Amino acid sequence: MIHLTFALLLLYYYSHISLRLAQRGLHDQVLSITPKTQEQVDVLKNVSTQYETALWQPASPQFIKEETQVHLFVPANSSETVKDLLQTHAITHEVLLANANELIEMQTRNDSGDPRSSTTFYERYHSLEDVYDWINRTQQDNPSTVKTILIGSSSEKRPLYVLKLSLNNRPDKKAMWIDCGIHAREWIAPAFCLWFVQYSLGFYRQNQDITHILDNMDVYVLPVMNPDGYQYTWTTNRMWRKNRSVSKSSGCIGVDLNRNFDANWCTEGASNEPCSEIYCGEFPESEPESQAVADFLRSHKDSVQFYLSIHSYSQMLLFPYSCTLEEVENHRVLFEMAEEAAQKIRRYYKNTYKYGAGAKTIYLAPGGSDDWAYKLGIKYSFTFELQDRGRYGFLLPPSHISRACNEALIAVKTIALRVVEKT
Ligand code: ARG
Ligand code: ZN
């Protein structure tokens, strides 16, 4: 009873605050800021670490530099302070999103019960629980072609399920791997994994490309690689990136799973500071999520020839290396595959994707799953950064899911067809 009273009080208190903030015309916002001088760079680094904000781009304050756009999520309660600070230092900003709350609300709304709603299951974002249900249903509805494989569990002990799509009877099986949602706040990623599975099962023998791919390859899909973080973005903090393991030394929470793999682990571009957004963890594969994926791929490396990891946002088709500026031995081949995929997206969807080796296209980022998979021997290894380029960022509205997924799908098909051809 005491608990309930307390909870109600808290609820009252918070609804009161947000009401007051809203009355003053304040909302959670996303600002775009381009620092022009070193002093402005330092102010921005300071703002993004000292105040209650979430840096959207770049991934960590250390990458903020002159003449490069910074995207900063600013909650209503620090909005005035932050804007004053910017003004004091003559830093101009643009408002990318004036009312992020409204967008967040839109993304979690479940209008499936509404018969007037025309959006399908795949054009909405889904809670972790819904994704688990979907995995179950997908397997039950396709008993001869879909299997679920439990590859491990998260740090908070949630299961990590991989769907195996197997539509051919080739004796010498080839396979591709797709994981989605390494980073919790990139909601379009799990949405893509669901989209891809649905498309594969629905369009086999309807669409020529997917038929040819599935006739030659099995597909392993891990829809949510970071379930703890994903759950946390639904319940508590929409901007969470890392997993949810607790660092004993600092009390800070979360390892960046895409810095936790054994590929020049924790060198420049990662941080050994547990409170950082790009914390590499205590040692390579210290996290159960990355270890589960690595173990699975190690034991399937003879069949898996194509590795793909789905992220957002910025619209890029990346391949190794990200952990060094060196070129991989098959750089030319990977470059041409990415180029062809980007051209298809441009032709069919009039949308631009950058492509290239990770380190040269964005920044040095060691310990990534794509580089690790490449070094393991999976020579066709890619990371896709899906829509958009910053307009909505991580808060891509549900109405954009179908286009974002369809353009990524065309890129996956293009590259998979090439891989089939070459292996
Ligand atoms: N935005 C992604 C990240 O920061 C980029 C991934 C590119 N690949 C990589 N191995 N870092 O993790
Ligand atoms: Zn990411």
Tab-separated table of C-alpha atoms and ligand atoms in Angstrom:
chain	number	residue	atom	x	y	z
A	1	MET	CA	0.000	0.000	0.000
A	2	ILE	CA	2.794	2.351	0.942
A	3	HIS	CA	4.474	1.402	-2.314
A	4	LEU	CA	1.376	2.130	-4.274
A	5	THR	CA	0.909	5.527	-2.643
A	6	PHE	CA	4.519	6.301	-3.351
A	7	ALA	CA	4.213	5.243	-6.968
A	8	LEU	CA	1.099	7.339	-7.427
A	9	LEU	CA	2.782	10.339	-5.851
A	10	LEU	CA	5.748	9.894	-8.135
A	11	LEU	CA	3.478	9.572	-11.120
A	12	TYR	CA	1.597	12.696	-10.100
A	13	TYR	CA	4.853	14.542	-9.555
A	14	TYR	CA	6.273	13.610	-12.957
A	15	SER	CA	3.118	14.229	-14.914
A	16	HIS	CA	2.985	17.604	-13.203
A	17	ILE	CA	6.540	18.448	-14.243
A	18	SER	CA	6.079	17.411	-17.839
A	19	LEU	CA	2.828	19.330	-17.960
A	20	ARG	CA	4.567	22.446	-16.680
A	21	LEU	CA	7.415	22.034	-19.130
A	22	ALA	CA	4.959	21.540	-21.943
A	23	GLN	CA	3.033	24.646	-20.891
A	24	ARG	CA	6.234	26.622	-21.198
A	25	GLY	CA	6.602	25.271	-24.678
A	26	LEU	CA	9.503	23.012	-23.779
A	27	HIS	CA	9.924	19.556	-25.180
A	28	ASP	CA	12.670	17.022	-25.531
A	29	GLN	CA	14.516	18.186	-28.622
A	30	VAL	CA	17.238	17.132	-30.988
A	31	LEU	CA	19.636	19.879	-32.016
A	32	SER	CA	22.059	19.950	-34.897
A	33	ILE	CA	25.177	21.945	-34.085
A	34	THR	CA	28.265	22.502	-36.197
A	35	PRO	CA	31.191	23.820	-34.147
A	36	LYS	CA	33.377	26.277	-36.041
A	37	THR	CA	36.300	26.686	-33.672
A	38	GLN	CA	38.259	24.562	-31.228
A	39	GLU	CA	36.703	26.520	-28.375
A	40	GLN	CA	33.233	25.605	-29.607
A	41	VAL	CA	34.319	21.988	-29.919
A	42	ASP	CA	35.383	22.030	-26.272
A	43	VAL	CA	32.114	23.615	-25.157
A	44	LEU	CA	30.151	20.948	-26.993
A	45	LYS	CA	32.220	18.129	-25.524
A	46	ASN	CA	31.533	19.639	-22.145
A	47	VAL	CA	27.789	20.022	-22.740
A	48	SER	CA	27.419	16.451	-23.957
A	49	THR	CA	29.205	15.040	-20.921
A	50	GLN	CA	28.161	17.393	-18.097
A	51	TYR	CA	24.497	17.814	-18.850
A	52	GLU	CA	21.668	15.379	-19.063
A	53	THR	CA	21.816	14.990	-22.837
A	54	ALA	CA	22.353	12.094	-25.237
A	55	LEU	CA	24.852	12.385	-28.035
A	56	TRP	CA	23.357	10.928	-31.226
A	57	GLN	CA	26.186	11.732	-33.541
A	58	PRO	CA	29.114	11.142	-33.225
A	59	ALA	CA	28.937	8.085	-30.960
A	60	SER	CA	31.290	9.604	-28.397
A	61	PRO	CA	32.328	13.190	-27.448
A	62	GLN	CA	35.945	12.443	-28.347
A	63	PHE	CA	34.969	12.463	-32.041
A	64	ILE	CA	33.455	15.960	-31.979
A	65	LYS	CA	35.468	18.143	-34.322
A	66	GLU	CA	35.305	21.440	-36.198
A	67	GLU	CA	32.983	21.760	-39.215
A	68	THR	CA	31.274	18.441	-38.503
A	69	GLN	CA	27.620	18.168	-37.521
A	70	VAL	CA	26.807	17.113	-33.997
A	71	HIS	CA	23.336	15.742	-33.263
A	72	LEU	CA	22.381	16.168	-29.620
A	73	PHE	CA	19.265	14.948	-27.841
A	74	VAL	CA	18.355	17.486	-25.155
A	75	PRO	CA	15.625	16.590	-22.636
A	76	ALA	CA	13.136	19.337	-21.769
A	77	ASN	CA	14.507	19.891	-18.298
A	78	SER	CA	18.004	20.799	-19.505
A	79	SER	CA	16.874	22.573	-22.650
A	80	GLU	CA	17.089	26.117	-21.302
A	81	THR	CA	20.476	25.617	-19.661
A	82	VAL	CA	21.965	24.029	-22.746
A	83	LYS	CA	20.608	26.676	-25.118
A	84	ASP	CA	21.875	29.463	-22.832
A	85	LEU	CA	25.299	27.884	-22.828
A	86	LEU	CA	25.365	27.632	-26.592
A	87	GLN	CA	24.294	31.246	-26.887
A	88	THR	CA	26.964	32.415	-24.425
A	89	HIS	CA	29.595	30.909	-26.695
A	90	ALA	CA	27.953	32.172	-29.876
A	91	ILE	CA	27.291	28.640	-31.066
A	92	THR	CA	24.360	28.485	-33.434
A	93	HIS	CA	22.102	25.497	-33.578
A	94	GLU	CA	19.311	24.170	-35.688
A	95	VAL	CA	16.390	22.290	-34.224
A	96	LEU	CA	16.210	18.901	-35.939
A	97	LEU	CA	13.304	17.670	-33.844
A	98	ALA	CA	11.201	20.170	-31.944
A	99	ASN	CA	9.150	17.609	-30.088
A	100	ALA	CA	10.875	14.284	-29.607
A	101	ASN	CA	8.341	13.157	-26.990
A	102	GLU	CA	5.620	13.082	-29.567
A	103	LEU	CA	7.777	10.909	-31.841
A	104	ILE	CA	8.654	8.532	-29.038
A	105	GLU	CA	4.990	8.227	-28.194
A	106	MET	CA	4.207	7.530	-31.850
A	107	GLN	CA	6.761	4.732	-31.967
A	108	THR	CA	5.465	2.858	-28.970
A	109	ARG	CA	1.796	3.235	-29.784
A	110	ASN	CA	0.293	-0.081	-30.719
A	111	ASP	CA	-2.554	0.511	-33.118
A	112	SER	CA	-2.903	-3.153	-34.037
A	113	GLY	CA	-6.257	-3.221	-32.253
A	114	ASP	CA	-7.586	-0.444	-34.438
A	115	PRO	CA	-9.458	-1.926	-37.424
A	116	ARG	CA	-9.111	1.359	-39.327
A	117	SER	CA	-5.360	1.157	-39.133
A	118	SER	CA	-3.846	0.012	-42.397
A	119	THR	CA	-0.299	-0.484	-41.157
A	120	THR	CA	0.808	-4.059	-40.900
A	121	PHE	CA	2.692	-5.759	-38.096
A	122	TYR	CA	5.953	-5.182	-39.958
A	123	GLU	CA	5.372	-1.453	-40.280
A	124	ARG	CA	5.416	-0.959	-36.545
A	125	TYR	CA	8.092	-1.203	-33.862
A	126	HIS	CA	7.752	-4.040	-31.405
A	127	SER	CA	8.540	-4.537	-27.763
A	128	LEU	CA	10.942	-7.318	-26.890
A	129	GLU	CA	8.074	-9.452	-25.662
A	130	ASP	CA	6.337	-9.058	-29.032
A	131	VAL	CA	9.545	-10.042	-30.819
A	132	TYR	CA	9.827	-13.226	-28.733
A	133	ASP	CA	6.184	-14.045	-29.554
A	134	TRP	CA	6.861	-13.383	-33.212
A	135	ILE	CA	9.870	-15.727	-33.178
A	136	ASN	CA	7.682	-18.439	-31.711
A	137	ARG	CA	4.880	-17.925	-34.163
A	138	THR	CA	7.201	-17.772	-37.149
A	139	GLN	CA	8.692	-21.112	-36.244
A	140	GLN	CA	5.312	-22.711	-35.555
A	141	ASP	CA	3.824	-21.446	-38.809
A	142	ASN	CA	6.776	-22.718	-40.857
A	143	PRO	CA	7.745	-25.995	-39.224
A	144	SER	CA	9.621	-27.396	-42.199
A	145	THR	CA	11.649	-24.311	-43.080
A	146	VAL	CA	12.267	-22.355	-39.869
A	147	LYS	CA	14.078	-23.496	-36.738
A	148	THR	CA	14.915	-21.484	-33.640
A	149	ILE	CA	18.325	-21.985	-32.138
A	150	LEU	CA	19.157	-20.771	-28.648
A	151	ILE	CA	22.724	-19.483	-28.942
A	152	GLY	CA	23.123	-18.101	-25.425
A	153	SER	CA	21.649	-15.551	-23.085
A	154	SER	CA	22.137	-11.875	-22.288
A	155	SER	CA	23.729	-10.475	-19.181
A	156	GLU	CA	20.275	-10.166	-17.600
A	157	LYS	CA	19.609	-13.767	-18.701
A	158	ARG	CA	17.259	-13.139	-21.600
A	159	PRO	CA	17.457	-15.788	-24.323
A	160	LEU	CA	19.262	-15.068	-27.595
A	161	TYR	CA	17.320	-16.825	-30.341
A	162	VAL	CA	18.513	-17.224	-33.903
A	163	LEU	CA	16.056	-18.143	-36.635
A	164	LYS	CA	17.442	-20.515	-39.203
A	165	LEU	CA	15.720	-20.325	-42.587
A	166	SER	CA	16.453	-23.380	-44.637
A	167	LEU	CA	14.556	-23.665	-47.902
A	168	ASN	CA	16.938	-25.769	-49.970
A	169	ASN	CA	18.350	-29.265	-49.800
A	170	ARG	CA	21.822	-28.547	-51.051
A	171	PRO	CA	24.296	-31.025	-49.672
A	172	ASP	CA	27.164	-28.524	-49.286
A	173	LYS	CA	25.301	-25.850	-47.382
A	174	LYS	CA	26.272	-22.252	-47.672
A	175	ALA	CA	24.857	-19.702	-45.325
A	176	MET	CA	24.541	-16.048	-44.458
A	177	TRP	CA	24.196	-14.444	-41.048
A	178	ILE	CA	22.285	-11.273	-40.157
A	179	ASP	CA	22.192	-9.723	-36.716
A	180	CYS	CA	20.104	-6.725	-35.762
A	181	GLY	CA	19.996	-4.482	-32.744
A	182	ILE	CA	23.535	-4.669	-31.349
A	183	HIS	CA	22.840	-1.087	-30.312
A	184	ALA	CA	19.663	-0.741	-28.304
A	185	ARG	CA	18.286	2.574	-29.561
A	186	GLU	CA	18.563	1.700	-33.262
A	187	TRP	CA	15.012	0.401	-33.486
A	188	ILE	CA	14.880	0.183	-37.252
A	189	ALA	CA	17.439	-2.645	-37.024
A	190	PRO	CA	15.278	-5.301	-35.317
A	191	ALA	CA	12.414	-4.093	-37.516
A	192	PHE	CA	14.575	-4.953	-40.519
A	193	CYS	CA	15.348	-8.459	-39.263
A	194	LEU	CA	11.634	-9.161	-38.939
A	195	TRP	CA	10.999	-7.617	-42.333
A	196	PHE	CA	13.696	-9.734	-43.934
A	197	VAL	CA	12.389	-13.006	-42.506
A	198	GLN	CA	8.849	-12.190	-43.506
A	199	TYR	CA	9.938	-11.270	-47.021
A	200	SER	CA	12.084	-14.382	-47.428
A	201	LEU	CA	9.279	-16.726	-46.385
A	202	GLY	CA	6.604	-14.817	-48.296
A	203	PHE	CA	8.435	-14.238	-51.559
A	204	TYR	CA	10.319	-17.494	-51.966
A	205	ARG	CA	9.271	-18.762	-55.415
A	206	GLN	CA	7.642	-15.368	-56.110
A	207	ASN	CA	10.665	-13.141	-56.369
A	208	GLN	CA	13.490	-14.422	-58.513
A	209	ASP	CA	16.361	-12.972	-56.505
A	210	ILE	CA	15.310	-14.151	-53.080
A	211	THR	CA	14.489	-17.554	-54.572
A	212	HIS	CA	17.950	-17.884	-56.046
A	213	ILE	CA	19.542	-16.800	-52.767
A	214	LEU	CA	17.505	-19.192	-50.632
A	215	ASP	CA	18.056	-22.027	-53.107
A	216	ASN	CA	21.745	-21.671	-52.441
A	217	MET	CA	22.047	-20.491	-48.846
A	218	ASP	CA	20.596	-20.975	-45.422
A	219	VAL	CA	19.997	-17.778	-43.497
A	220	TYR	CA	20.649	-17.262	-39.792
A	221	VAL	CA	18.849	-14.258	-38.312
A	222	LEU	CA	19.412	-12.873	-34.821
A	223	PRO	CA	16.604	-10.292	-34.520
A	224	VAL	CA	17.749	-8.640	-31.282
A	225	MET	CA	21.374	-9.116	-30.330
A	226	ASN	CA	21.093	-6.806	-27.309
A	227	PRO	CA	17.753	-7.714	-25.698
A	228	ASP	CA	18.516	-6.111	-22.312
A	229	GLY	CA	19.375	-2.788	-23.893
A	230	TYR	CA	16.397	-2.981	-26.251
A	231	GLN	CA	14.010	-3.668	-23.393
A	232	TYR	CA	15.544	-0.736	-21.508
A	233	THR	CA	14.868	1.626	-24.433
A	234	TRP	CA	11.200	0.609	-24.273
A	235	THR	CA	10.807	1.005	-20.527
A	236	THR	CA	13.265	3.580	-19.271
A	237	ASN	CA	15.603	5.399	-21.617
A	238	ARG	CA	14.917	5.561	-25.349
A	239	MET	CA	18.488	6.719	-26.037
A	240	TRP	CA	20.334	3.753	-24.525
A	241	ARG	CA	23.040	2.230	-26.754
A	242	LYS	CA	25.052	-0.379	-24.841
A	243	ASN	CA	24.115	-3.642	-23.175
A	244	ARG	CA	23.146	-3.633	-19.469
A	245	SER	CA	25.968	-5.374	-17.677
A	246	VAL	CA	27.219	-3.688	-14.518
A	247	SER	CA	30.858	-2.729	-14.226
A	248	LYS	CA	32.045	-3.654	-10.735
A	249	SER	CA	34.750	-1.026	-10.535
A	250	SER	CA	32.745	2.074	-11.489
A	251	GLY	CA	29.099	1.149	-11.047
A	252	CYS	CA	28.497	2.372	-14.599
A	253	ILE	CA	26.316	0.249	-16.795
A	254	GLY	CA	26.815	-1.160	-20.239
A	255	VAL	CA	29.459	-2.310	-22.693
A	256	ASP	CA	29.343	-1.247	-26.341
A	257	LEU	CA	28.918	-4.693	-27.878
A	258	ASN	CA	30.295	-3.419	-31.164
A	259	ARG	CA	33.594	-2.629	-29.416
A	260	ASN	CA	33.754	-5.929	-27.534
A	261	PHE	CA	34.954	-8.255	-30.303
A	262	ASP	CA	38.520	-9.405	-30.782
A	263	ALA	CA	39.639	-7.093	-33.610
A	264	ASN	CA	42.316	-4.638	-32.438
A	265	TRP	CA	40.224	-4.614	-29.309
A	266	CYS	CA	40.101	-1.353	-27.314
A	267	THR	CA	42.552	0.593	-29.436
A	268	GLU	CA	41.858	4.105	-30.790
A	269	GLY	CA	38.122	4.612	-31.392
A	270	ALA	CA	37.031	2.691	-28.297
A	271	SER	CA	37.252	3.533	-24.612
A	272	ASN	CA	38.354	1.579	-21.564
A	273	GLU	CA	36.252	3.882	-19.387
A	274	PRO	CA	33.119	1.965	-18.228
A	275	CYS	CA	30.971	5.100	-18.265
A	276	SER	CA	31.738	5.832	-21.936
A	277	GLU	CA	29.209	5.107	-24.697
A	278	ILE	CA	31.953	3.221	-26.549
A	279	TYR	CA	33.273	1.195	-23.598
A	280	CYS	CA	35.035	-1.897	-24.925
A	281	GLY	CA	34.426	-4.092	-21.855
A	282	GLU	CA	36.939	-5.851	-19.598
A	283	PHE	CA	38.356	-8.063	-22.310
A	284	PRO	CA	37.338	-9.241	-25.819
A	285	GLU	CA	34.045	-11.164	-25.676
A	286	SER	CA	33.650	-10.302	-21.993
A	287	GLU	CA	29.917	-9.899	-22.686
A	288	PRO	CA	27.613	-12.914	-22.997
A	289	GLU	CA	25.935	-11.385	-26.077
A	290	SER	CA	29.131	-10.978	-28.097
A	291	GLN	CA	30.470	-14.298	-26.854
A	292	ALA	CA	27.308	-16.127	-27.943
A	293	VAL	CA	27.534	-14.672	-31.455
A	294	ALA	CA	31.268	-15.344	-31.705
A	295	ASP	CA	30.882	-18.928	-30.487
A	296	PHE	CA	28.099	-19.601	-32.937
A	297	LEU	CA	30.007	-18.176	-35.888
A	298	ARG	CA	33.207	-20.010	-34.918
A	299	SER	CA	31.318	-23.286	-34.999
A	300	HIS	CA	29.626	-22.439	-38.320
A	301	LYS	CA	32.467	-20.706	-40.102
A	302	ASP	CA	32.771	-23.373	-42.772
A	303	SER	CA	29.256	-22.719	-44.027
A	304	VAL	CA	28.770	-18.993	-43.301
A	305	GLN	CA	30.204	-16.945	-46.124
A	306	PHE	CA	28.346	-13.684	-45.717
A	307	TYR	CA	28.168	-11.782	-42.423
A	308	LEU	CA	25.873	-8.764	-42.038
A	309	SER	CA	25.198	-6.535	-39.065
A	310	ILE	CA	22.357	-4.009	-39.139
A	311	HIS	CA	22.613	-0.597	-37.449
A	312	SER	CA	21.244	2.912	-37.866
A	313	TYR	CA	21.462	5.778	-38.625
A	314	SER	CA	23.415	7.510	-41.445
A	315	GLN	CA	22.752	5.437	-44.591
A	316	MET	CA	26.008	3.632	-45.180
A	317	LEU	CA	27.133	0.264	-46.496
A	318	LEU	CA	30.379	-0.490	-44.681
A	319	PHE	CA	32.881	-3.307	-44.824
A	320	PRO	CA	36.190	-4.057	-43.023
A	321	TYR	CA	38.308	-2.695	-41.733
A	322	SER	CA	36.952	-0.356	-39.103
A	323	CYS	CA	39.686	-1.247	-36.627
A	324	THR	CA	42.579	-0.052	-38.798
A	325	LEU	CA	43.088	2.124	-41.856
A	326	GLU	CA	44.648	-0.821	-43.693
A	327	GLU	CA	42.763	-2.283	-46.628
A	328	VAL	CA	41.479	-5.856	-46.586
A	329	GLU	CA	42.875	-8.225	-49.180
A	330	ASN	CA	39.559	-8.332	-51.122
A	331	HIS	CA	38.853	-4.600	-50.729
A	332	ARG	CA	38.109	-4.165	-54.426
A	333	VAL	CA	35.505	-6.934	-54.453
A	334	LEU	CA	33.748	-5.666	-51.333
A	335	PHE	CA	33.845	-2.117	-52.658
A	336	GLU	CA	32.220	-3.154	-55.922
A	337	MET	CA	29.526	-5.121	-54.117
A	338	ALA	CA	28.703	-2.148	-51.893
A	339	GLU	CA	28.784	0.186	-54.876
A	340	GLU	CA	26.351	-1.951	-56.845
A	341	ALA	CA	24.038	-2.169	-53.824
A	342	ALA	CA	24.130	1.608	-53.302
A	343	GLN	CA	23.413	2.198	-56.990
A	344	LYS	CA	20.350	-0.039	-56.809
A	345	ILE	CA	19.052	1.887	-53.818
A	346	ARG	CA	19.596	5.110	-55.686
A	347	ARG	CA	17.860	3.824	-58.796
A	348	TYR	CA	14.844	2.271	-57.105
A	349	TYR	CA	14.401	4.499	-54.083
A	350	LYS	CA	16.179	7.743	-55.038
A	351	ASN	CA	18.085	7.592	-51.818
A	352	THR	CA	21.807	8.010	-51.205
A	353	TYR	CA	23.974	5.564	-49.270
A	354	LYS	CA	27.675	6.102	-48.749
A	355	TYR	CA	29.867	3.027	-48.969
A	356	GLY	CA	33.416	2.000	-48.226
A	357	ALA	CA	35.708	0.578	-45.589
A	358	GLY	CA	34.481	1.564	-42.115
A	359	ALA	CA	37.593	3.309	-40.820
A	360	LYS	CA	37.861	5.505	-43.891
A	361	THR	CA	34.142	6.147	-44.329
A	362	ILE	CA	33.206	7.052	-40.724
A	363	TYR	CA	35.832	6.663	-38.059
A	364	LEU	CA	38.175	4.176	-36.458
A	365	ALA	CA	36.022	1.799	-34.451
A	366	PRO	CA	37.898	-1.287	-33.245
A	367	GLY	CA	36.331	-4.387	-31.708
A	368	GLY	CA	33.433	-4.503	-34.176
A	369	SER	CA	31.635	-7.686	-35.112
A	370	ASP	CA	32.166	-7.192	-38.865
A	371	ASP	CA	35.969	-6.952	-38.583
A	372	TRP	CA	36.049	-9.900	-36.215
A	373	ALA	CA	33.930	-12.018	-38.582
A	374	TYR	CA	36.212	-11.045	-41.448
A	375	LYS	CA	39.292	-12.082	-39.519
A	376	LEU	CA	37.568	-15.364	-38.652
A	377	GLY	CA	37.484	-16.071	-42.382
A	378	ILE	CA	34.059	-14.764	-43.425
A	379	LYS	CA	35.365	-12.733	-46.338
A	380	TYR	CA	32.072	-11.070	-47.240
A	381	SER	CA	31.412	-9.032	-44.144
A	382	PHE	CA	29.289	-5.883	-43.975
A	383	THR	CA	27.678	-3.419	-41.595
A	384	PHE	CA	24.684	-1.484	-42.861
A	385	GLU	CA	23.647	1.800	-41.322
A	386	LEU	CA	19.999	2.230	-42.313
A	387	GLN	CA	17.856	5.399	-42.538
A	388	ASP	CA	17.955	8.182	-42.067
A	389	ARG	CA	20.703	10.792	-42.256
A	390	GLY	CA	19.661	12.723	-39.164
A	391	ARG	CA	16.223	14.157	-39.822
A	392	TYR	CA	14.704	11.775	-37.285
A	393	GLY	CA	17.818	9.830	-36.392
A	394	PHE	CA	17.069	7.014	-33.962
A	395	LEU	CA	13.443	8.178	-33.809
A	396	LEU	CA	12.570	7.190	-37.373
A	397	PRO	CA	8.747	7.248	-37.475
A	398	PRO	CA	6.947	3.948	-38.099
A	399	SER	CA	5.628	5.326	-41.383
A	400	HIS	CA	9.225	5.181	-42.701
A	401	ILE	CA	9.852	1.548	-41.754
A	402	SER	CA	8.687	0.062	-45.017
A	403	ARG	CA	10.901	2.221	-47.215
A	404	ALA	CA	13.894	1.919	-44.948
A	405	CYS	CA	13.566	-1.873	-44.936
A	406	ASN	CA	12.853	-2.202	-48.629
A	407	GLU	CA	15.928	-0.258	-49.624
A	408	ALA	CA	18.090	-2.263	-47.199
A	409	LEU	CA	16.536	-5.433	-48.572
A	410	ILE	CA	17.556	-4.567	-52.098
A	411	ALA	CA	21.116	-4.042	-50.884
A	412	VAL	CA	21.146	-7.384	-49.049
A	413	LYS	CA	19.813	-9.199	-52.105
A	414	THR	CA	22.342	-7.558	-54.397
A	415	ILE	CA	25.278	-8.547	-52.231
A	416	ALA	CA	23.952	-12.034	-51.419
A	417	LEU	CA	23.532	-12.782	-55.140
A	418	ARG	CA	27.150	-11.794	-55.740
A	419	VAL	CA	28.293	-13.958	-52.850
A	420	VAL	CA	26.394	-16.946	-54.234
A	421	GLU	CA	28.041	-16.337	-57.578
A	422	LYS	CA	31.541	-16.176	-56.134
A	423	THR	CA	31.487	-19.045	-53.669
B	1	ARG	N1	28.158	3.134	-36.031
B	1	ARG	C1	28.770	1.835	-35.873
B	1	ARG	C2	29.479	1.782	-34.540
B	1	ARG	O1	29.891	2.805	-34.036
B	1	ARG	C3	29.724	1.590	-36.998
B	1	ARG	C4	30.026	0.179	-37.217
B	1	ARG	C5	31.059	-0.006	-38.284
B	1	ARG	N2	31.818	-1.185	-38.033
B	1	ARG	C6	32.658	-1.312	-37.014
B	1	ARG	N3	33.292	-2.421	-36.852
B	1	ARG	N4	32.887	-0.351	-36.187
B	1	ARG	O2	29.603	0.727	-33.974
B	2	ZN	ZN	24.981	1.056	-34.097
